Amino acid sequence: MKIIIIGAGLAGLSAGIYARKAGYEVEIVEKNNYAGGLCTGWTRKGSYIEGCIHWLTESKKGDLNKIWHEIGALDDTVTIYDGDTFYEVNINGHKINMWTDLVKLEKELDQYATPNDKKILKKFIKNIKKSMNCGSVPSKKPFHLWTMMEGLSYGMKMLPLIKVMKEYGTLSIEEFGQQFESEELKFFFTNSMIPSNYSTSSLLATLGGLMIKNSGVPSGGSKPLIERVTKKYEALGGKLNLNCNVDEILVENDVASGVQLSDGTVYNADYIVSALDLHYLTKHLLKNKYEISEMMKRDQDKIKNPTCSLITAIYRTNADLSRIAQTSFYKTNEYTVLNESYTSIGIKHFGYEPTLIQNGKTVVQVNLITNEDQYNQIEKMSKEEYKAFKQEISDKFKEIIVNLIPEMEELEDLDVVTPKTYVNYVNAYKGSFMAYAMTPNNKQMMIMNNELPIKNIILASQWQMTPGGTPVAVVQGKFAIQTIQALESKKNN
């Protein structure tokens, strides 16, 4: 039996590895000349640029950690870097750290808290403790294959968190931060590594993993990780076809027979695994003939289901950045990007790992969260306007950085990434690098692997569960093959 997988990102490679382990013949077709999809890194002027991993969920233990090892993403040769701080904010001459130690964190934040603020902080710290050992994405098998007992067992495991997540799930991070009377604490919570329109429960869950040193960064970053996974897939006998852009999935009478590339080449298969953006799947590869109802419903309510992307300006410097936190947020004078106003800036450097300091130069990034309206403005630009816009962004952020951190006065331009970059390379919907945002009072999205009426097209995408990201992608790759195994077993019985 043969499986064709569309897309050699983390989900596609994961599906490929589990398909080979199950004994299936499998080929992956990938439009780019490299594997990795969104989980990637690249080189400019001899300097490595990290394009994905800010932290790796369950980097040391847990069911998801087993998957990282099974697909070769992690092994004994990989060092995991656990920072002492998640991020630092700089406001009113103060440096305040989101320490990954609860005692240090509470002590630090108490310095800026009013009596009322201390009550909010005490409760928040208590609830971080509750989230520390509850795991992340369910990763043993897809929900539609769970037995009643497995569902009850998972429910019991999550019971301590249900009340907590329900309470914090009604507040955005922005709203949570605005509860504080202290100007410093308002800024501290509303300028974090997670978009401020996400629910506070997202921040709570992330901090739970960080506090137990289970959300570190693998040495080398995303590109070496993907190279290890690709090597594992090919060592198992899987075939990887690069520079193969799929134009259409061939379907007749609600049965898929294969895929056709843009050059006319046809790959036939018994099953097609779609390991790419689900919007691109339905609109382009299936020519709008089939839909995923849950996504259509969410796309009609952009208030509850926004997507977000990034503008990233990338530089390098000879400066010694050892005194500067790996990720820092600074309060700034108001500036505007694509008609949106900002009063802060996030700066990240990669001096924490010696191998990433190349020729004495450290890479520095500015990441700016953007929305769909900003993407739409970029999409309307001509080539000349787009090129000028990227240079304007690079110059603007460089000026802000140098004013804030004088040591970086010799910043050298490397690259600028925009939402359009994500569209060009991975066909990302509206340039989104993850799925829909986890906004307050919004239900968790769960799209089954066999959601489409074409039962031999199986989904393996980060878009199947909010908020997406690497954990969802790698798990859905595994789930796709388990779904195929279940369908084949049913046929044989």
Short mmCIF file of C-alpha atoms in Angstrom, two decimals:
data_model
loop_
_atom_site.label_atom_id
_atom_site.label_comp_id
_atom_site.label_asym_id
_atom_site.label_seq_id
_atom_site.Cartn_x
_atom_site.Cartn_y
_atom_site.Cartn_z
CA MET A 1 0.00 0.00 0.00
CA LYS A 2 1.33 3.42 -0.96
CA ILE A 3 1.00 6.80 0.75
CA ILE A 4 1.85 10.16 -0.81
CA ILE A 5 2.48 12.96 1.69
CA ILE A 6 2.18 16.56 0.50
CA GLY A 7 4.67 18.73 2.36
CA ALA A 8 8.00 17.96 4.04
CA GLY A 9 7.48 20.14 7.08
CA LEU A 10 7.46 18.76 10.60
CA ALA A 11 3.98 17.22 10.17
CA GLY A 12 4.85 15.61 6.83
CA LEU A 13 8.16 14.17 8.00
CA SER A 14 6.54 12.89 11.19
CA ALA A 15 3.83 11.19 9.12
CA GLY A 16 6.49 9.75 6.81
CA ILE A 17 8.47 8.25 9.68
CA TYR A 18 5.44 6.65 11.31
CA ALA A 19 4.26 5.40 7.90
CA ARG A 20 7.58 3.63 7.31
CA LYS A 21 7.52 2.21 10.84
CA ALA A 22 4.08 0.80 10.02
CA GLY A 23 5.50 -0.84 6.88
CA TYR A 24 3.87 1.39 4.27
CA GLU A 25 5.49 2.52 1.03
CA VAL A 26 5.70 6.30 1.28
CA GLU A 27 6.87 9.28 -0.74
CA ILE A 28 6.86 12.93 0.31
CA VAL A 29 6.47 15.64 -2.34
CA GLU A 30 7.74 19.09 -1.30
CA LYS A 31 7.52 22.27 -3.37
CA ASN A 32 10.73 23.82 -1.99
CA ASN A 33 14.31 22.68 -2.51
CA TYR A 34 14.62 21.91 1.21
CA ALA A 35 12.64 20.10 3.91
CA GLY A 36 11.27 21.77 7.02
CA GLY A 37 8.41 24.03 6.00
CA LEU A 38 7.87 26.55 8.80
CA CYS A 39 10.37 24.74 11.03
CA THR A 40 13.46 26.14 9.39
CA GLY A 41 16.56 28.30 9.52
CA TRP A 42 18.76 29.79 6.81
CA THR A 43 22.09 31.54 6.27
CA ARG A 44 22.84 35.11 5.19
CA LYS A 45 26.42 36.37 4.81
CA GLY A 46 27.65 33.31 6.71
CA SER A 47 25.36 33.87 9.73
CA TYR A 48 22.65 31.39 10.71
CA ILE A 49 19.15 32.83 11.11
CA GLU A 50 16.68 30.95 13.29
CA GLY A 51 13.22 30.87 11.74
CA CYS A 52 11.02 28.90 14.11
CA ILE A 53 11.76 27.46 17.54
CA HIS A 54 11.50 29.87 20.49
CA TRP A 55 11.02 26.96 22.87
CA LEU A 56 10.37 23.24 22.33
CA THR A 57 7.44 21.90 24.35
CA GLU A 58 8.32 18.80 26.43
CA SER A 59 11.99 19.04 25.54
CA LYS A 60 13.01 16.77 28.45
CA LYS A 61 10.11 14.48 29.43
CA GLY A 62 6.51 13.51 28.67
CA ASP A 63 4.57 11.75 25.92
CA LEU A 64 5.45 14.44 23.39
CA ASN A 65 9.13 14.08 24.30
CA LYS A 66 8.89 10.42 23.29
CA ILE A 67 7.73 11.52 19.84
CA TRP A 68 10.63 13.99 19.52
CA HIS A 69 12.96 11.05 20.12
CA GLU A 70 11.04 8.59 17.91
CA ILE A 71 11.31 10.88 14.89
CA GLY A 72 14.95 11.75 15.59
CA ALA A 73 14.38 15.42 16.45
CA LEU A 74 16.09 14.87 19.80
CA ASP A 75 18.77 12.38 20.79
CA ASP A 76 21.70 12.10 23.18
CA THR A 77 23.85 14.39 21.01
CA VAL A 78 21.46 17.35 21.37
CA THR A 79 21.99 19.88 24.14
CA ILE A 80 18.86 21.55 25.50
CA TYR A 81 19.29 25.16 26.60
CA ASP A 82 17.04 26.15 29.48
CA GLY A 83 17.23 29.86 30.11
CA ASP A 84 17.05 31.32 33.60
CA THR A 85 14.55 33.82 32.23
CA PHE A 86 11.79 33.60 29.62
CA TYR A 87 12.04 37.28 28.80
CA GLU A 88 12.98 40.62 30.35
CA VAL A 89 11.14 43.93 30.14
CA ASN A 90 12.79 47.33 30.37
CA ILE A 91 10.59 50.19 31.61
CA ASN A 92 11.20 53.36 33.64
CA GLY A 93 14.83 52.39 34.18
CA HIS A 94 13.87 48.98 35.60
CA LYS A 95 14.75 45.52 34.25
CA ILE A 96 12.10 42.98 35.24
CA ASN A 97 12.58 39.29 34.44
CA MET A 98 10.10 36.51 33.84
CA TRP A 99 12.33 34.11 35.79
CA THR A 100 11.82 30.40 35.16
CA ASP A 101 12.03 29.87 38.92
CA LEU A 102 8.81 30.59 40.80
CA VAL A 103 10.48 31.80 43.99
CA LYS A 104 12.68 34.26 42.10
CA LEU A 105 9.76 35.34 39.93
CA GLU A 106 7.45 36.12 42.83
CA LYS A 107 10.20 37.98 44.68
CA GLU A 108 11.02 40.04 41.58
CA LEU A 109 7.44 41.01 40.76
CA ASP A 110 6.54 41.82 44.37
CA GLN A 111 9.00 44.72 44.25
CA TYR A 112 6.71 46.57 41.84
CA ALA A 113 3.34 45.43 43.17
CA THR A 114 0.75 47.40 45.11
CA PRO A 115 -1.16 45.50 47.85
CA ASN A 116 -3.91 44.75 45.33
CA ASP A 117 -1.35 43.64 42.72
CA LYS A 118 0.18 41.21 45.21
CA LYS A 119 -3.15 39.40 45.55
CA ILE A 120 -3.36 38.94 41.78
CA LEU A 121 0.27 37.78 41.63
CA LYS A 122 -0.09 35.31 44.49
CA LYS A 123 -3.03 33.64 42.78
CA PHE A 124 -1.25 33.61 39.41
CA ILE A 125 1.90 32.01 40.87
CA LYS A 126 -0.23 29.39 42.63
CA ASN A 127 -1.90 28.49 39.34
CA ILE A 128 1.41 28.24 37.48
CA LYS A 129 2.29 25.51 39.99
CA LYS A 130 -0.90 23.64 39.08
CA SER A 131 -0.01 23.73 35.38
CA MET A 132 3.54 22.47 35.81
CA ASN A 133 2.97 18.73 35.44
CA CYS A 134 -0.16 18.41 33.32
CA GLY A 135 1.61 17.86 30.00
CA SER A 136 0.74 19.57 26.74
CA VAL A 137 -0.90 18.24 23.58
CA PRO A 138 -2.44 14.73 23.90
CA SER A 139 -0.08 12.70 21.75
CA LYS A 140 -0.70 8.96 22.17
CA LYS A 141 -3.41 8.61 19.53
CA PRO A 142 -6.11 10.70 17.81
CA PHE A 143 -9.22 11.61 19.76
CA HIS A 144 -11.54 9.71 17.41
CA LEU A 145 -9.72 6.49 18.34
CA TRP A 146 -9.92 6.99 22.10
CA THR A 147 -11.85 4.51 24.20
CA MET A 148 -14.22 5.82 26.84
CA MET A 149 -11.72 4.86 29.55
CA GLU A 150 -8.90 6.73 27.81
CA GLY A 151 -11.07 9.84 27.65
CA LEU A 152 -11.94 9.56 31.33
CA SER A 153 -8.30 9.01 32.25
CA TYR A 154 -7.23 12.14 30.38
CA GLY A 155 -10.07 14.11 31.96
CA MET A 156 -8.94 13.05 35.43
CA LYS A 157 -5.37 14.09 34.67
CA MET A 158 -6.53 17.54 33.56
CA LEU A 159 -9.06 17.96 36.39
CA PRO A 160 -6.82 20.18 38.57
CA LEU A 161 -6.45 22.58 35.67
CA ILE A 162 -10.03 22.77 34.40
CA LYS A 163 -11.17 25.46 36.85
CA VAL A 164 -7.92 27.39 36.40
CA MET A 165 -8.03 27.32 32.60
CA LYS A 166 -11.70 28.25 32.59
CA GLU A 167 -11.01 31.32 34.74
CA TYR A 168 -7.93 32.51 32.86
CA GLY A 169 -9.44 31.51 29.54
CA THR A 170 -11.93 34.36 29.83
CA LEU A 171 -9.20 37.02 29.95
CA SER A 172 -6.83 38.05 27.19
CA ILE A 173 -3.23 38.62 28.25
CA GLU A 174 -3.84 42.31 27.58
CA GLU A 175 -6.86 42.32 29.93
CA PHE A 176 -4.96 40.38 32.58
CA GLY A 177 -2.10 42.86 32.48
CA GLN A 178 -4.43 45.84 32.73
CA GLN A 179 -5.72 44.56 36.10
CA PHE A 180 -2.45 45.64 37.73
CA GLU A 181 -2.14 49.10 39.25
CA SER A 182 1.63 49.18 38.79
CA GLU A 183 2.68 50.62 35.43
CA GLU A 184 5.67 48.27 35.43
CA LEU A 185 3.53 45.15 35.92
CA LYS A 186 1.01 46.25 33.29
CA PHE A 187 3.86 46.50 30.78
CA PHE A 188 5.49 43.29 32.03
CA PHE A 189 2.47 41.10 31.32
CA THR A 190 1.18 42.80 28.15
CA ASN A 191 4.59 42.54 26.46
CA SER A 192 5.40 38.87 26.64
CA MET A 193 6.52 36.20 24.18
CA ILE A 194 2.85 35.36 23.52
CA PRO A 195 0.55 37.75 21.57
CA SER A 196 -1.51 39.90 23.93
CA ASN A 197 -4.83 38.93 22.30
CA TYR A 198 -4.31 35.28 23.34
CA SER A 199 -6.07 34.08 26.47
CA THR A 200 -4.09 34.26 29.72
CA SER A 201 -4.46 30.48 30.01
CA SER A 202 -1.98 30.23 27.08
CA LEU A 203 0.63 32.14 29.05
CA LEU A 204 -0.07 30.06 32.15
CA ALA A 205 0.40 26.77 30.29
CA THR A 206 3.63 27.97 28.68
CA LEU A 207 5.07 29.09 32.00
CA GLY A 208 4.19 25.73 33.55
CA GLY A 209 6.53 23.96 31.13
CA LEU A 210 9.28 26.54 31.53
CA MET A 211 9.25 26.33 35.33
CA ILE A 212 10.06 22.60 35.29
CA LYS A 213 12.75 23.08 32.61
CA ASN A 214 10.70 21.17 30.04
CA SER A 215 10.49 23.81 27.31
CA GLY A 216 14.09 24.42 26.34
CA VAL A 217 15.75 25.20 23.01
CA PRO A 218 17.64 22.41 21.17
CA SER A 219 21.22 23.20 20.21
CA GLY A 220 21.64 24.57 16.71
CA GLY A 221 17.97 25.49 16.36
CA SER A 222 15.35 24.44 13.81
CA LYS A 223 17.49 23.61 10.78
CA PRO A 224 19.69 20.94 12.45
CA LEU A 225 16.54 19.51 14.08
CA ILE A 226 14.84 19.12 10.70
CA GLU A 227 18.02 17.64 9.21
CA ARG A 228 18.00 14.97 11.93
CA VAL A 229 14.33 14.17 11.26
CA THR A 230 14.89 14.04 7.49
CA LYS A 231 17.85 11.71 7.97
CA LYS A 232 15.68 9.43 10.13
CA TYR A 233 12.93 9.36 7.50
CA GLU A 234 15.31 8.50 4.68
CA ALA A 235 17.17 5.92 6.79
CA LEU A 236 13.83 4.12 7.22
CA GLY A 237 13.48 3.91 3.44
CA GLY A 238 11.19 6.88 2.86
CA LYS A 239 11.57 8.79 -0.39
CA LEU A 240 11.76 12.61 -0.39
CA ASN A 241 11.03 14.47 -3.63
CA LEU A 242 12.04 18.14 -3.51
CA ASN A 243 11.09 20.87 -6.02
CA CYS A 244 7.77 19.10 -6.58
CA ASN A 245 4.93 21.62 -6.48
CA VAL A 246 1.54 19.89 -6.21
CA ASP A 247 -1.08 21.58 -8.38
CA GLU A 248 -4.05 19.32 -7.66
CA ILE A 249 -5.19 16.26 -5.76
CA LEU A 250 -6.88 13.98 -8.29
CA VAL A 251 -10.35 13.01 -7.06
CA GLU A 252 -13.12 11.06 -8.75
CA ASN A 253 -16.38 9.99 -7.07
CA ASP A 254 -15.05 11.20 -3.69
CA VAL A 255 -11.96 8.98 -3.92
CA ALA A 256 -8.45 10.39 -4.37
CA SER A 257 -6.20 8.53 -6.78
CA GLY A 258 -3.06 10.64 -6.52
CA VAL A 259 -1.54 14.08 -6.97
CA GLN A 260 -0.60 16.05 -10.05
CA LEU A 261 2.39 18.39 -10.02
CA SER A 262 2.52 21.75 -11.76
CA ASP A 263 4.70 20.17 -14.49
CA GLY A 264 2.03 17.53 -15.17
CA THR A 265 3.75 14.63 -13.37
CA VAL A 266 1.28 12.34 -11.57
CA TYR A 267 1.99 10.35 -8.39
CA ASN A 268 -0.60 7.66 -7.69
CA ALA A 269 -1.32 6.41 -4.18
CA ASP A 270 -3.83 4.60 -2.00
CA TYR A 271 -3.82 7.41 0.56
CA ILE A 272 -2.93 11.09 0.38
CA VAL A 273 -1.71 12.77 3.56
CA SER A 274 -2.11 16.53 3.39
CA ALA A 275 0.61 17.99 5.62
CA LEU A 276 0.13 21.64 4.74
CA ASP A 277 -2.06 24.66 5.40
CA LEU A 278 -5.68 23.49 5.34
CA HIS A 279 -6.91 26.64 3.61
CA TYR A 280 -4.48 25.98 0.76
CA LEU A 281 -5.64 22.36 0.62
CA THR A 282 -9.32 23.17 0.15
CA LYS A 283 -9.00 26.30 -1.99
CA HIS A 284 -6.19 25.25 -4.32
CA LEU A 285 -5.47 21.53 -4.26
CA LEU A 286 -9.15 20.54 -4.04
CA LYS A 287 -10.29 23.51 -6.21
CA ASN A 288 -12.96 24.65 -3.72
CA LYS A 289 -14.96 21.46 -4.28
CA TYR A 290 -14.70 20.32 -0.66
CA GLU A 291 -14.73 22.24 2.61
CA ILE A 292 -13.80 21.87 6.24
CA SER A 293 -16.87 23.26 7.99
CA GLU A 294 -15.14 24.15 11.25
CA MET A 295 -12.64 26.35 9.44
CA MET A 296 -15.31 28.04 7.34
CA LYS A 297 -17.23 28.84 10.49
CA ARG A 298 -14.17 30.30 12.20
CA ASP A 299 -13.15 32.32 9.15
CA GLN A 300 -16.51 34.08 9.33
CA ASP A 301 -15.80 35.30 12.88
CA LYS A 302 -12.47 37.13 12.73
CA ILE A 303 -12.97 38.75 16.15
CA LYS A 304 -12.84 35.40 17.93
CA ASN A 305 -10.60 33.69 15.41
CA PRO A 306 -7.90 36.08 14.25
CA THR A 307 -4.67 34.86 12.75
CA CYS A 308 -1.38 36.56 13.32
CA SER A 309 1.96 36.75 11.61
CA LEU A 310 5.34 38.39 12.09
CA ILE A 311 7.53 41.02 10.62
CA THR A 312 11.09 40.11 11.59
CA ALA A 313 14.07 42.37 10.98
CA ILE A 314 17.37 40.50 11.28
CA TYR A 315 20.83 41.94 11.88
CA ARG A 316 24.22 40.89 13.24
CA THR A 317 26.68 42.65 15.49
CA ASN A 318 30.22 42.32 16.83
CA ALA A 319 29.08 43.68 20.20
CA ASP A 320 29.34 41.70 23.44
CA LEU A 321 25.70 41.03 24.36
CA SER A 322 26.36 39.00 27.50
CA ARG A 323 24.75 41.64 29.75
CA ILE A 324 21.55 41.65 27.69
CA ALA A 325 18.77 39.09 28.17
CA GLN A 326 18.20 36.73 25.26
CA THR A 327 14.73 38.21 24.76
CA SER A 328 14.01 41.76 25.90
CA PHE A 329 11.05 44.09 25.55
CA TYR A 330 11.53 47.84 25.76
CA LYS A 331 9.04 50.64 26.19
CA THR A 332 9.48 53.07 23.29
CA ASN A 333 8.07 56.23 21.84
CA GLU A 334 5.08 55.55 19.63
CA TYR A 335 5.87 54.35 16.11
CA THR A 336 3.69 53.10 13.27
CA VAL A 337 3.94 50.08 10.97
CA LEU A 338 1.26 49.57 8.32
CA ASN A 339 -1.21 51.87 10.08
CA GLU A 340 -0.85 50.12 13.47
CA SER A 341 0.71 51.99 16.39
CA TYR A 342 3.24 50.41 18.77
CA THR A 343 4.82 51.62 22.00
CA SER A 344 7.18 48.73 22.64
CA ILE A 345 9.71 46.60 20.78
CA GLY A 346 10.93 43.04 21.30
CA ILE A 347 14.60 42.25 20.66
CA LYS A 348 16.09 38.75 20.62
CA HIS A 349 19.72 37.75 20.25
CA PHE A 350 21.36 34.37 19.78
CA GLY A 351 24.48 34.79 21.89
CA TYR A 352 23.30 32.14 24.37
CA GLU A 353 24.82 29.35 22.25
CA PRO A 354 28.49 29.50 21.21
CA THR A 355 27.90 27.69 17.89
CA LEU A 356 25.49 30.44 16.81
CA ILE A 357 28.13 33.17 17.24
CA GLN A 358 29.86 32.90 13.87
CA ASN A 359 33.04 34.83 13.10
CA GLY A 360 32.52 36.80 16.30
CA LYS A 361 29.13 38.06 15.09
CA THR A 362 25.85 37.54 16.97
CA VAL A 363 22.51 37.54 15.17
CA VAL A 364 19.85 39.93 16.52
CA GLN A 365 16.16 39.85 15.61
CA VAL A 366 13.24 42.21 16.12
CA ASN A 367 9.90 40.38 16.00
CA LEU A 368 6.72 42.39 15.52
CA ILE A 369 3.32 40.69 15.72
CA THR A 370 1.08 41.65 12.79
CA ASN A 371 -2.57 41.10 11.87
CA GLU A 372 -4.55 40.25 8.75
CA ASP A 373 -5.18 43.89 7.82
CA GLN A 374 -1.43 44.48 7.74
CA TYR A 375 -0.96 41.37 5.62
CA ASN A 376 -3.58 42.65 3.17
CA GLN A 377 -1.65 45.91 2.82
CA ILE A 378 1.58 44.05 2.06
CA GLU A 379 -0.17 41.78 -0.43
CA LYS A 380 -1.26 44.83 -2.49
CA MET A 381 2.30 46.18 -2.81
CA SER A 382 4.17 46.08 -6.10
CA LYS A 383 7.62 44.43 -6.13
CA GLU A 384 9.28 47.83 -5.89
CA GLU A 385 6.99 48.95 -3.03
CA TYR A 386 7.59 45.69 -1.17
CA LYS A 387 11.37 46.00 -1.49
CA ALA A 388 11.23 49.59 -0.26
CA PHE A 389 8.95 48.58 2.63
CA LYS A 390 11.40 45.92 3.83
CA GLN A 391 14.28 48.41 3.78
CA GLU A 392 12.13 50.95 5.64
CA ILE A 393 11.40 48.35 8.33
CA SER A 394 15.07 47.44 8.66
CA ASP A 395 16.11 51.09 8.98
CA LYS A 396 13.32 51.95 11.43
CA PHE A 397 14.02 49.08 13.82
CA LYS A 398 17.76 49.61 13.62
CA GLU A 399 17.37 53.22 14.70
CA ILE A 400 15.18 52.19 17.65
CA ILE A 401 17.62 49.44 18.74
CA VAL A 402 20.69 51.69 18.61
CA ASN A 403 18.92 54.33 20.71
CA LEU A 404 18.01 51.70 23.30
CA ILE A 405 21.24 49.66 23.27
CA PRO A 406 24.28 51.80 22.31
CA GLU A 407 26.52 48.70 22.09
CA MET A 408 24.65 47.74 18.91
CA GLU A 409 25.53 50.88 16.94
CA GLU A 410 27.33 48.80 14.29
CA LEU A 411 24.33 46.63 13.40
CA GLU A 412 24.61 45.05 9.96
CA ASP A 413 21.47 44.23 7.94
CA LEU A 414 20.90 40.54 7.19
CA ASP A 415 17.28 40.00 6.20
CA VAL A 416 13.64 41.01 6.67
CA VAL A 417 10.82 38.47 6.93
CA THR A 418 7.18 39.53 6.46
CA PRO A 419 3.83 37.71 6.34
CA LYS A 420 4.32 37.51 2.57
CA THR A 421 7.46 35.44 3.17
CA TYR A 422 5.36 32.76 4.87
CA VAL A 423 2.93 32.77 1.94
CA ASN A 424 5.71 32.48 -0.64
CA TYR A 425 7.51 29.60 1.02
CA VAL A 426 4.76 27.53 2.69
CA ASN A 427 1.44 28.83 1.26
CA ALA A 428 0.47 30.04 4.73
CA TYR A 429 -3.06 31.46 5.06
CA LYS A 430 -2.80 35.26 5.36
CA GLY A 431 0.88 34.78 6.22
CA SER A 432 0.04 33.09 9.51
CA PHE A 433 2.88 31.11 11.11
CA MET A 434 0.47 29.29 13.45
CA ALA A 435 -3.25 28.46 13.46
CA TYR A 436 -6.05 30.64 14.83
CA ALA A 437 -5.25 32.59 17.99
CA MET A 438 -6.37 31.15 21.35
CA THR A 439 -8.61 34.09 22.18
CA PRO A 440 -10.71 34.41 25.37
CA ASN A 441 -13.96 32.46 25.63
CA ASN A 442 -13.21 30.53 22.46
CA LYS A 443 -13.55 26.77 22.22
CA GLN A 444 -10.53 24.62 21.46
CA MET A 445 -10.55 23.71 17.77
CA MET A 446 -10.09 20.02 17.00
CA ILE A 447 -10.37 18.85 13.39
CA MET A 448 -10.19 15.09 12.93
CA ASN A 449 -7.60 13.55 10.60
CA ASN A 450 -10.38 12.02 8.45
CA GLU A 451 -12.55 15.15 8.46
CA LEU A 452 -12.98 15.40 4.68
CA PRO A 453 -15.68 13.40 2.86
CA ILE A 454 -12.84 11.98 0.73
CA LYS A 455 -11.92 9.26 3.18
CA ASN A 456 -8.52 8.46 1.69
CA ILE A 457 -7.28 12.04 2.13
CA ILE A 458 -5.92 12.24 5.65
CA LEU A 459 -5.06 15.52 7.37
CA ALA A 460 -1.78 16.19 9.18
CA SER A 461 -1.60 19.89 9.91
CA GLN A 462 -0.96 22.33 12.74
CA TRP A 463 -4.31 23.89 11.72
CA GLN A 464 -6.20 20.94 13.21
CA MET A 465 -5.86 22.20 16.76
CA THR A 466 -5.53 25.70 18.15
CA PRO A 467 -3.14 27.38 18.49
CA GLY A 468 -1.05 25.15 16.21
CA GLY A 469 2.74 25.21 16.35
CA THR A 470 5.38 22.49 16.39
CA PRO A 471 3.71 20.26 19.04
CA VAL A 472 0.45 20.06 17.09
CA ALA A 473 2.25 19.53 13.77
CA VAL A 474 4.39 16.61 14.92
CA VAL A 475 1.50 14.94 16.76
CA GLN A 476 -0.88 15.25 13.81
CA GLY A 477 1.73 13.57 11.60
CA LYS A 478 1.67 10.58 13.92
CA PHE A 479 -2.14 10.68 14.19
CA ALA A 480 -2.54 10.65 10.40
CA ILE A 481 -0.82 7.28 10.13
CA GLN A 482 -2.71 5.86 13.11
CA THR A 483 -5.92 6.92 11.33
CA ILE A 484 -4.83 5.09 8.16
CA GLN A 485 -4.00 1.99 10.20
CA ALA A 486 -7.46 2.09 11.80
CA LEU A 487 -9.16 2.47 8.40
CA GLU A 488 -7.16 -0.44 6.95
CA SER A 489 -7.93 -2.60 9.97
CA LYS A 490 -11.63 -1.85 9.56
CA LYS A 491 -11.47 -2.87 5.87
CA ASN A 492 -9.79 -6.17 6.73
CA ASN A 493 -12.35 -6.98 9.38
#
